[in-house]
JSON list of C-alpha atoms in Angstrom, two decimals:
[
{"chain": "A", "resi": 300, "resn": "MET", "atom": "CA", "xyz": [208.58, 181.03, 43.93]},
{"chain": "A", "resi": 301, "resn": "THR", "atom": "CA", "xyz": [205.25, 179.28, 42.99]},
{"chain": "A", "resi": 302, "resn": "PRO", "atom": "CA", "xyz": [202.48, 181.08, 44.30]},
{"chain": "A", "resi": 303, "resn": "GLY", "atom": "CA", "xyz": [200.39, 178.49, 46.19]},
{"chain": "A", "resi": 304, "resn": "ILE", "atom": "CA", "xyz": [203.67, 176.45, 47.42]},
{"chain": "A", "resi": 305, "resn": "ASP", "atom": "CA", "xyz": [204.65, 176.85, 50.92]},
{"chain": "A", "resi": 306, "resn": "VAL", "atom": "CA", "xyz": [209.08, 174.81, 51.11]},
{"chain": "A", "resi": 307, "resn": "GLY", "atom": "CA", "xyz": [211.29, 173.81, 54.13]},
{"chain": "A", "resi": 308, "resn": "LEU", "atom": "CA", "xyz": [214.41, 173.01, 53.96]},
{"chain": "A", "resi": 309, "resn": "ALA", "atom": "CA", "xyz": [215.52, 170.42, 56.29]},
{"chain": "A", "resi": 310, "resn": "SER", "atom": "CA", "xyz": [219.67, 169.03, 56.63]},
{"chain": "A", "resi": 311, "resn": "LEU", "atom": "CA", "xyz": [220.68, 166.92, 59.56]},
{"chain": "A", "resi": 312, "resn": "VAL", "atom": "CA", "xyz": [224.80, 165.61, 60.21]},
{"chain": "A", "resi": 313, "resn": "GLY", "atom": "CA", "xyz": [225.41, 163.41, 62.66]},
{"chain": "A", "resi": 314, "resn": "ASN", "atom": "CA", "xyz": [222.37, 164.29, 64.58]},
{"chain": "A", "resi": 315, "resn": "THR", "atom": "CA", "xyz": [222.71, 167.51, 64.74]},
{"chain": "A", "resi": 316, "resn": "PRO", "atom": "CA", "xyz": [220.81, 169.96, 62.34]},
{"chain": "A", "resi": 317, "resn": "ARG", "atom": "CA", "xyz": [222.79, 172.53, 59.90]},
{"chain": "A", "resi": 318, "resn": "PRO", "atom": "CA", "xyz": [221.15, 175.57, 58.42]},
{"chain": "A", "resi": 319, "resn": "THR", "atom": "CA", "xyz": [222.19, 175.29, 55.08]},
{"chain": "A", "resi": 320, "resn": "SER", "atom": "CA", "xyz": [224.30, 172.58, 53.23]},
{"chain": "A", "resi": 321, "resn": "THR", "atom": "CA", "xyz": [225.46, 171.79, 49.25]},
{"chain": "A", "resi": 322, "resn": "ARG", "atom": "CA", "xyz": [223.50, 169.44, 49.28]},
{"chain": "A", "resi": 323, "resn": "MET", "atom": "CA", "xyz": [220.47, 171.06, 49.46]},
{"chain": "A", "resi": 324, "resn": "ARG", "atom": "CA", "xyz": [219.51, 174.16, 46.85]},
{"chain": "A", "resi": 325, "resn": "VAL", "atom": "CA", "xyz": [216.21, 175.96, 45.70]},
{"chain": "A", "resi": 326, "resn": "GLN", "atom": "CA", "xyz": [215.86, 178.35, 42.93]},
{"chain": "A", "resi": 327, "resn": "SER", "atom": "CA", "xyz": [213.81, 180.32, 41.77]},
{"chain": "A", "resi": 328, "resn": "ALA", "atom": "CA", "xyz": [212.81, 180.85, 38.41]},
{"chain": "A", "resi": 329, "resn": "PRO", "atom": "CA", "xyz": [214.75, 184.27, 37.11]},
{"chain": "A", "resi": 330, "resn": "GLN", "atom": "CA", "xyz": [212.82, 186.86, 35.59]},
{"chain": "A", "resi": 331, "resn": "THR", "atom": "CA", "xyz": [214.08, 185.81, 31.64]},
{"chain": "A", "resi": 332, "resn": "HIS", "atom": "CA", "xyz": [212.91, 182.05, 31.53]},
{"chain": "A", "resi": 333, "resn": "PRO", "atom": "CA", "xyz": [209.49, 182.52, 33.73]},
{"chain": "A", "resi": 334, "resn": "ASN", "atom": "CA", "xyz": [207.87, 179.28, 31.52]},
{"chain": "A", "resi": 335, "resn": "LEU", "atom": "CA", "xyz": [211.03, 177.45, 33.21]},
{"chain": "A", "resi": 336, "resn": "GLY", "atom": "CA", "xyz": [209.64, 177.24, 37.04]},
{"chain": "A", "resi": 337, "resn": "ASP", "atom": "CA", "xyz": [211.85, 176.84, 39.97]},
{"chain": "A", "resi": 338, "resn": "LEU", "atom": "CA", "xyz": [213.84, 174.41, 40.82]},
{"chain": "A", "resi": 339, "resn": "PHE", "atom": "CA", "xyz": [214.73, 171.60, 43.42]},
{"chain": "A", "resi": 340, "resn": "LEU", "atom": "CA", "xyz": [217.76, 169.69, 43.81]},
{"chain": "A", "resi": 341, "resn": "VAL", "atom": "CA", "xyz": [218.64, 167.23, 46.65]},
{"chain": "A", "resi": 342, "resn": "MET", "atom": "CA", "xyz": [222.04, 165.47, 46.71]},
{"chain": "A", "resi": 343, "resn": "GLN", "atom": "CA", "xyz": [223.84, 162.49, 48.84]},
{"chain": "A", "resi": 344, "resn": "GLY", "atom": "CA", "xyz": [227.27, 161.53, 48.01]},
{"chain": "A", "resi": 345, "resn": "GLY", "atom": "CA", "xyz": [230.24, 162.94, 47.00]},
{"chain": "A", "resi": 346, "resn": "THR", "atom": "CA", "xyz": [232.17, 165.96, 48.71]},
{"chain": "A", "resi": 347, "resn": "ASP", "atom": "CA", "xyz": [230.73, 169.08, 49.42]},
{"chain": "A", "resi": 348, "resn": "LYS", "atom": "CA", "xyz": [233.01, 170.55, 46.72]},
{"chain": "A", "resi": 349, "resn": "LEU", "atom": "CA", "xyz": [231.20, 168.59, 44.23]},
{"chain": "A", "resi": 350, "resn": "CYS", "atom": "CA", "xyz": [228.14, 168.23, 45.27]},
{"chain": "A", "resi": 351, "resn": "ALA", "atom": "CA", "xyz": [228.33, 172.44, 45.16]},
{"chain": "A", "resi": 352, "resn": "ALA", "atom": "CA", "xyz": [229.51, 172.05, 41.13]},
{"chain": "A", "resi": 353, "resn": "PHE", "atom": "CA", "xyz": [226.84, 169.77, 40.13]},
{"chain": "A", "resi": 354, "resn": "SER", "atom": "CA", "xyz": [223.94, 172.10, 41.51]},
{"chain": "A", "resi": 355, "resn": "ASP", "atom": "CA", "xyz": [226.28, 175.45, 39.61]},
{"chain": "A", "resi": 356, "resn": "ALA", "atom": "CA", "xyz": [226.06, 173.02, 36.50]},
{"chain": "A", "resi": 357, "resn": "LEU", "atom": "CA", "xyz": [222.35, 172.21, 37.22]},
{"chain": "A", "resi": 358, "resn": "VAL", "atom": "CA", "xyz": [221.57, 175.41, 37.39]},
{"chain": "A", "resi": 359, "resn": "SER", "atom": "CA", "xyz": [223.45, 177.70, 34.70]},
{"chain": "A", "resi": 360, "resn": "THR", "atom": "CA", "xyz": [222.30, 174.88, 31.84]},
{"chain": "A", "resi": 361, "resn": "TYR", "atom": "CA", "xyz": [218.88, 174.75, 32.58]},
{"chain": "A", "resi": 362, "resn": "TYR", "atom": "CA", "xyz": [218.04, 178.03, 33.18]},
{"chain": "A", "resi": 363, "resn": "SER", "atom": "CA", "xyz": [220.24, 179.17, 29.72]},
{"chain": "A", "resi": 364, "resn": "SER", "atom": "CA", "xyz": [219.07, 180.11, 26.77]},
{"chain": "A", "resi": 365, "resn": "GLU", "atom": "CA", "xyz": [219.22, 176.90, 24.97]},
{"chain": "A", "resi": 366, "resn": "THR", "atom": "CA", "xyz": [216.48, 175.30, 26.89]},
{"chain": "A", "resi": 367, "resn": "SER", "atom": "CA", "xyz": [213.40, 175.03, 24.60]},
{"chain": "A", "resi": 368, "resn": "SER", "atom": "CA", "xyz": [211.36, 173.21, 26.90]},
{"chain": "A", "resi": 369, "resn": "ILE", "atom": "CA", "xyz": [211.62, 171.95, 31.27]},
{"chain": "A", "resi": 370, "resn": "VAL", "atom": "CA", "xyz": [211.76, 168.22, 30.09]},
{"chain": "A", "resi": 371, "resn": "ASN", "atom": "CA", "xyz": [214.90, 168.59, 27.82]},
{"chain": "A", "resi": 372, "resn": "GLY", "atom": "CA", "xyz": [216.35, 171.43, 29.79]},
{"chain": "A", "resi": 373, "resn": "LEU", "atom": "CA", "xyz": [216.08, 169.40, 33.13]},
{"chain": "A", "resi": 374, "resn": "MET", "atom": "CA", "xyz": [218.07, 166.41, 31.31]},
{"chain": "A", "resi": 375, "resn": "ASN", "atom": "CA", "xyz": [220.35, 167.71, 29.49]},
{"chain": "A", "resi": 376, "resn": "GLY", "atom": "CA", "xyz": [221.47, 169.87, 32.61]},
{"chain": "A", "resi": 377, "resn": "MET", "atom": "CA", "xyz": [221.38, 166.66, 34.97]},
{"chain": "A", "resi": 378, "resn": "LYS", "atom": "CA", "xyz": [223.49, 165.30, 32.13]},
{"chain": "A", "resi": 379, "resn": "GLN", "atom": "CA", "xyz": [225.90, 168.13, 32.24]},
{"chain": "A", "resi": 380, "resn": "ALA", "atom": "CA", "xyz": [225.98, 168.67, 36.09]},
{"chain": "A", "resi": 381, "resn": "ALA", "atom": "CA", "xyz": [226.79, 164.68, 36.10]},
{"chain": "A", "resi": 382, "resn": "HIS", "atom": "CA", "xyz": [229.48, 165.37, 33.35]},
{"chain": "A", "resi": 383, "resn": "THR", "atom": "CA", "xyz": [230.72, 168.34, 35.59]},
{"chain": "A", "resi": 384, "resn": "VAL", "atom": "CA", "xyz": [231.31, 166.01, 38.38]},
{"chain": "A", "resi": 385, "resn": "ALA", "atom": "CA", "xyz": [232.80, 163.60, 36.70]},
{"chain": "A", "resi": 386, "resn": "LEU", "atom": "CA", "xyz": [235.58, 166.07, 35.03]},
{"chain": "A", "resi": 387, "resn": "GLY", "atom": "CA", "xyz": [236.29, 167.33, 38.73]},
{"chain": "A", "resi": 388, "resn": "THR", "atom": "CA", "xyz": [236.92, 163.98, 40.04]},
{"chain": "A", "resi": 389, "resn": "ASP", "atom": "CA", "xyz": [240.60, 163.07, 41.06]},
{"chain": "A", "resi": 390, "resn": "LEU", "atom": "CA", "xyz": [241.27, 159.61, 38.96]},
{"chain": "A", "resi": 391, "resn": "GLY", "atom": "CA", "xyz": [243.54, 158.25, 42.24]},
{"chain": "A", "resi": 392, "resn": "ASP", "atom": "CA", "xyz": [240.35, 158.86, 44.26]},
{"chain": "A", "resi": 393, "resn": "PRO", "atom": "CA", "xyz": [237.14, 158.60, 42.35]},
{"chain": "A", "resi": 394, "resn": "ILE", "atom": "CA", "xyz": [233.82, 159.05, 44.00]},
{"chain": "A", "resi": 395, "resn": "GLU", "atom": "CA", "xyz": [231.78, 155.71, 45.10]},
{"chain": "A", "resi": 396, "resn": "SER", "atom": "CA", "xyz": [228.56, 156.61, 44.90]},
{"chain": "A", "resi": 397, "resn": "LEU", "atom": "CA", "xyz": [226.90, 160.16, 44.04]},
{"chain": "A", "resi": 398, "resn": "GLY", "atom": "CA", "xyz": [223.02, 160.58, 43.61]},
{"chain": "A", "resi": 399, "resn": "ALA", "atom": "CA", "xyz": [220.60, 163.31, 42.71]},
{"chain": "A", "resi": 400, "resn": "SER", "atom": "CA", "xyz": [216.90, 164.30, 42.85]},
{"chain": "A", "resi": 401, "resn": "GLY", "atom": "CA", "xyz": [215.62, 167.35, 40.50]},
{"chain": "A", "resi": 402, "resn": "ALA", "atom": "CA", "xyz": [212.49, 168.46, 40.42]},
{"chain": "A", "resi": 403, "resn": "ILE", "atom": "CA", "xyz": [211.04, 171.24, 38.99]},
{"chain": "A", "resi": 404, "resn": "ILE", "atom": "CA", "xyz": [207.02, 173.04, 39.50]},
{"chain": "A", "resi": 405, "resn": "HIS", "atom": "CA", "xyz": [205.84, 174.44, 36.85]},
{"chain": "A", "resi": 406, "resn": "GLY", "atom": "CA", "xyz": [201.76, 175.23, 37.62]},
{"chain": "A", "resi": 407, "resn": "THR", "atom": "CA", "xyz": [200.25, 172.22, 39.00]},
{"chain": "A", "resi": 408, "resn": "ASP", "atom": "CA", "xyz": [203.18, 170.00, 37.18]},
{"chain": "A", "resi": 409, "resn": "LEU", "atom": "CA", "xyz": [206.01, 168.79, 38.76]},
{"chain": "A", "resi": 410, "resn": "TYR", "atom": "CA", "xyz": [208.16, 166.95, 36.72]},
{"chain": "A", "resi": 411, "resn": "ILE", "atom": "CA", "xyz": [211.57, 165.33, 38.50]},
{"chain": "A", "resi": 412, "resn": "ALA", "atom": "CA", "xyz": [214.76, 164.00, 36.87]},
{"chain": "A", "resi": 413, "resn": "GLN", "atom": "CA", "xyz": [216.81, 160.92, 39.59]},
{"chain": "A", "resi": 414, "resn": "LEU", "atom": "CA", "xyz": [220.12, 160.62, 39.03]},
{"chain": "A", "resi": 415, "resn": "PRO", "atom": "CA", "xyz": [220.53, 156.78, 41.54]},
{"chain": "A", "resi": 416, "resn": "PRO", "atom": "CA", "xyz": [220.38, 156.83, 44.30]},
{"chain": "A", "resi": 417, "resn": "SER", "atom": "CA", "xyz": [218.27, 159.24, 45.53]},
{"chain": "A", "resi": 418, "resn": "GLN", "atom": "CA", "xyz": [214.60, 159.54, 46.74]},
{"chain": "A", "resi": 419, "resn": "VAL", "atom": "CA", "xyz": [211.43, 161.66, 46.75]},
{"chain": "A", "resi": 420, "resn": "TYR", "atom": "CA", "xyz": [208.16, 160.84, 48.20]},
{"chain": "A", "resi": 421, "resn": "ILE", "atom": "CA", "xyz": [204.48, 161.67, 47.09]},
{"chain": "A", "resi": 422, "resn": "LEU", "atom": "CA", "xyz": [201.75, 162.16, 50.07]},
{"chain": "A", "resi": 423, "resn": "ARG", "atom": "CA", "xyz": [198.64, 161.87, 49.01]},
{"chain": "A", "resi": 424, "resn": "ASP", "atom": "CA", "xyz": [195.25, 161.60, 50.91]},
{"chain": "A", "resi": 425, "resn": "GLY", "atom": "CA", "xyz": [197.08, 159.48, 53.47]},
{"chain": "A", "resi": 426, "resn": "GLY", "atom": "CA", "xyz": [199.21, 157.55, 51.24]},
{"chain": "A", "resi": 427, "resn": "LEU", "atom": "CA", "xyz": [202.88, 157.38, 51.07]},
{"chain": "A", "resi": 428, "resn": "ASN", "atom": "CA", "xyz": [203.76, 156.92, 47.23]},
{"chain": "A", "resi": 429, "resn": "ALA", "atom": "CA", "xyz": [207.84, 156.60, 46.23]},
{"chain": "A", "resi": 430, "resn": "LEU", "atom": "CA", "xyz": [210.16, 157.16, 43.29]},
{"chain": "A", "resi": 431, "resn": "PRO", "atom": "CA", "xyz": [211.67, 154.83, 42.62]},
{"chain": "A", "resi": 432, "resn": "GLU", "atom": "CA", "xyz": [209.76, 152.58, 44.14]},
{"chain": "A", "resi": 433, "resn": "THR", "atom": "CA", "xyz": [212.96, 150.33, 44.89]},
{"chain": "A", "resi": 434, "resn": "GLN", "atom": "CA", "xyz": [216.08, 151.59, 45.36]},
{"chain": "A", "resi": 435, "resn": "ASP", "atom": "CA", "xyz": [219.62, 150.76, 43.59]},
{"chain": "A", "resi": 436, "resn": "GLU", "atom": "CA", "xyz": [223.49, 152.11, 44.88]},
{"chain": "A", "resi": 437, "resn": "PRO", "atom": "CA", "xyz": [224.72, 152.16, 41.36]},
{"chain": "A", "resi": 438, "resn": "GLU", "atom": "CA", "xyz": [228.33, 153.53, 41.34]},
{"chain": "A", "resi": 439, "resn": "PHE", "atom": "CA", "xyz": [228.97, 156.78, 40.06]},
{"chain": "A", "resi": 440, "resn": "THR", "atom": "CA", "xyz": [229.43, 157.59, 36.64]},
{"chain": "A", "resi": 441, "resn": "PRO", "atom": "CA", "xyz": [228.04, 160.08, 34.19]},
{"chain": "A", "resi": 442, "resn": "HIS", "atom": "CA", "xyz": [226.50, 158.24, 31.34]},
{"chain": "A", "resi": 443, "resn": "GLN", "atom": "CA", "xyz": [224.11, 156.80, 33.97]},
{"chain": "A", "resi": 444, "resn": "GLU", "atom": "CA", "xyz": [219.91, 157.06, 32.97]},
{"chain": "A", "resi": 445, "resn": "LEU", "atom": "CA", "xyz": [218.21, 159.06, 34.16]},
{"chain": "A", "resi": 446, "resn": "GLU", "atom": "CA", "xyz": [214.32, 158.41, 35.54]},
{"chain": "A", "resi": 447, "resn": "LEU", "atom": "CA", "xyz": [211.99, 161.23, 35.00]},
{"chain": "A", "resi": 448, "resn": "PHE", "atom": "CA", "xyz": [208.98, 161.45, 36.23]},
{"chain": "A", "resi": 449, "resn": "ARG", "atom": "CA", "xyz": [205.67, 164.17, 35.76]},
{"chain": "A", "resi": 450, "resn": "VAL", "atom": "CA", "xyz": [202.75, 163.96, 38.41]},
{"chain": "A", "resi": 451, "resn": "THR", "atom": "CA", "xyz": [199.96, 166.67, 39.12]},
{"chain": "A", "resi": 452, "resn": "ILE", "atom": "CA", "xyz": [200.28, 168.44, 42.44]},
{"chain": "A", "resi": 453, "resn": "ASP", "atom": "CA", "xyz": [197.05, 168.52, 43.79]},
{"chain": "A", "resi": 454, "resn": "ARG", "atom": "CA", "xyz": [196.48, 170.61, 46.59]},
{"chain": "A", "resi": 455, "resn": "GLY", "atom": "CA", "xyz": [197.28, 169.60, 50.41]},
{"chain": "A", "resi": 456, "resn": "ASP", "atom": "CA", "xyz": [199.73, 167.76, 48.57]},
{"chain": "A", "resi": 457, "resn": "LEU", "atom": "CA", "xyz": [203.02, 166.80, 50.14]},
{"chain": "A", "resi": 458, "resn": "VAL", "atom": "CA", "xyz": [206.21, 166.36, 48.84]},
{"chain": "A", "resi": 459, "resn": "ALA", "atom": "CA", "xyz": [209.56, 165.98, 49.43]},
{"chain": "A", "resi": 460, "resn": "LEU", "atom": "CA", "xyz": [212.45, 165.52, 47.71]},
{"chain": "A", "resi": 461, "resn": "THR", "atom": "CA", "xyz": [215.31, 163.27, 50.31]},
{"chain": "A", "resi": 462, "resn": "SER", "atom": "CA", "xyz": [218.41, 161.21, 50.47]},
{"chain": "A", "resi": 463, "resn": "THR", "atom": "CA", "xyz": [217.95, 157.89, 50.61]},
{"chain": "A", "resi": 464, "resn": "ASP", "atom": "CA", "xyz": [219.13, 157.08, 54.56]},
{"chain": "A", "resi": 465, "resn": "LEU", "atom": "CA", "xyz": [215.07, 158.07, 55.39]},
{"chain": "A", "resi": 466, "resn": "ALA", "atom": "CA", "xyz": [213.85, 154.53, 53.41]},
{"chain": "A", "resi": 467, "resn": "HIS", "atom": "CA", "xyz": [216.95, 152.53, 55.23]},
{"chain": "A", "resi": 468, "resn": "SER", "atom": "CA", "xyz": [215.88, 153.79, 58.13]},
{"chain": "A", "resi": 469, "resn": "LEU", "atom": "CA", "xyz": [212.33, 154.57, 59.03]},
{"chain": "A", "resi": 470, "resn": "THR", "atom": "CA", "xyz": [209.64, 152.88, 58.30]},
{"chain": "A", "resi": 471, "resn": "ASP", "atom": "CA", "xyz": [207.11, 154.25, 56.43]},
{"chain": "A", "resi": 472, "resn": "ARG", "atom": "CA", "xyz": [204.54, 155.06, 59.44]},
{"chain": "A", "resi": 473, "resn": "GLU", "atom": "CA", "xyz": [207.85, 157.08, 60.63]},
{"chain": "A", "resi": 474, "resn": "ILE", "atom": "CA", "xyz": [208.58, 158.58, 57.33]},
{"chain": "A", "resi": 475, "resn": "GLN", "atom": "CA", "xyz": [205.22, 159.60, 56.81]},
{"chain": "A", "resi": 476, "resn": "GLY", "atom": "CA", "xyz": [205.20, 161.21, 59.96]},
{"chain": "A", "resi": 477, "resn": "MET", "atom": "CA", "xyz": [208.26, 163.19, 59.79]},
{"chain": "A", "resi": 478, "resn": "ILE", "atom": "CA", "xyz": [207.20, 164.60, 56.05]},
{"chain": "A", "resi": 479, "resn": "ARG", "atom": "CA", "xyz": [203.92, 166.53, 57.77]},
{"chain": "A", "resi": 480, "resn": "GLY", "atom": "CA", "xyz": [205.75, 167.30, 60.59]},
{"chain": "A", "resi": 481, "resn": "ARG", "atom": "CA", "xyz": [208.89, 168.59, 58.00]},
{"chain": "A", "resi": 482, "resn": "SER", "atom": "CA", "xyz": [211.26, 168.02, 60.91]},
{"chain": "A", "resi": 483, "resn": "ALA", "atom": "CA", "xyz": [214.98, 166.61, 59.98]},
{"chain": "A", "resi": 484, "resn": "HIS", "atom": "CA", "xyz": [215.28, 166.41, 63.77]},
{"chain": "A", "resi": 485, "resn": "THR", "atom": "CA", "xyz": [212.76, 163.54, 63.84]},
{"chain": "A", "resi": 486, "resn": "ALA", "atom": "CA", "xyz": [214.64, 161.18, 61.55]},
{"chain": "A", "resi": 487, "resn": "GLY", "atom": "CA", "xyz": [218.05, 162.13, 63.61]},
{"chain": "A", "resi": 488, "resn": "THR", "atom": "CA", "xyz": [216.01, 160.87, 67.14]},
{"chain": "A", "resi": 489, "resn": "ALA", "atom": "CA", "xyz": [214.78, 157.47, 65.27]},
{"chain": "A", "resi": 490, "resn": "SER", "atom": "CA", "xyz": [218.46, 156.77, 64.03]},
{"chain": "A", "resi": 491, "resn": "CYS", "atom": "CA", "xyz": [219.21, 158.53, 60.28]},
{"chain": "A", "resi": 492, "resn": "PRO", "atom": "CA", "xyz": [222.03, 160.25, 61.28]},
{"chain": "A", "resi": 493, "resn": "ARG", "atom": "CA", "xyz": [222.54, 162.43, 57.74]},
{"chain": "A", "resi": 494, "resn": "LEU", "atom": "CA", "xyz": [219.50, 163.51, 56.00]},
{"chain": "A", "resi": 495, "resn": "SER", "atom": "CA", "xyz": [218.95, 166.02, 53.27]},
{"chain": "A", "resi": 496, "resn": "LEU", "atom": "CA", "xyz": [215.07, 167.12, 53.30]},
{"chain": "A", "resi": 497, "resn": "ILE", "atom": "CA", "xyz": [213.19, 169.49, 50.78]},
{"chain": "A", "resi": 498, "resn": "HIS", "atom": "CA", "xyz": [209.70, 169.35, 51.77]},
{"chain": "A", "resi": 499, "resn": "ILE", "atom": "CA", "xyz": [207.14, 170.72, 49.33]},
{"chain": "A", "resi": 500, "resn": "CYS", "atom": "CA", "xyz": [203.65, 171.59, 50.03]},
{"chain": "A", "resi": 501, "resn": "ARG", "atom": "CA", "xyz": [200.61, 172.31, 47.55]},
{"chain": "A", "resi": 502, "resn": "CYS", "atom": "CA", "xyz": [198.08, 174.51, 50.62]},
{"chain": "A", "resi": 503, "resn": "ARG", "atom": "CA", "xyz": [194.98, 174.46, 50.04]},
{"chain": "A", "resi": 504, "resn": "ARG", "atom": "CA", "xyz": [194.52, 177.83, 49.89]},
{"chain": "A", "resi": 505, "resn": "ALA", "atom": "CA", "xyz": [196.82, 180.44, 48.41]},
{"chain": "A", "resi": 506, "resn": "ILE", "atom": "CA", "xyz": [199.25, 181.31, 50.57]}
]
């Protein structure tokens, strides 16, 4: 894992925290591809099986020998993962919504690719920044356009990859408090019964 980065995961279903979830994944860069950074993924919607298929497809595509850069690899990985999910979907029972935020940390750079609906928050110097600023709930399609962001992470920054339940259920002040506290249960008690969260902090001092 990238030095100086602290990572926490939280999953909540029916106001009950659970230790693991197919909708979250943290993958350290393999020794064969250290220049590609560490990968973080949060998903929402779909089924556990489809989310696991998306996650596996993203990781295998991104860390493949064909990836020449972080941006191209992340975009290709997200697209391949969406196609994998589409192929695995029952034609008689299509999924209405599936969203994902995939992020790569390499040094001080954070790369984010989003398949809406998805949500990322960056808390810096007391200010909360949302990516994207407004939320759409499009029907899932493998041809859906991805949104890409690149951010330099400063010391003390807090980054949260979350499901959109957070934006729908909490105020900005409540979201800031939850991100600072890194507690999924806090969100649950504030009428957010289902939540997936990966919390990333660039420490003020190396750990």
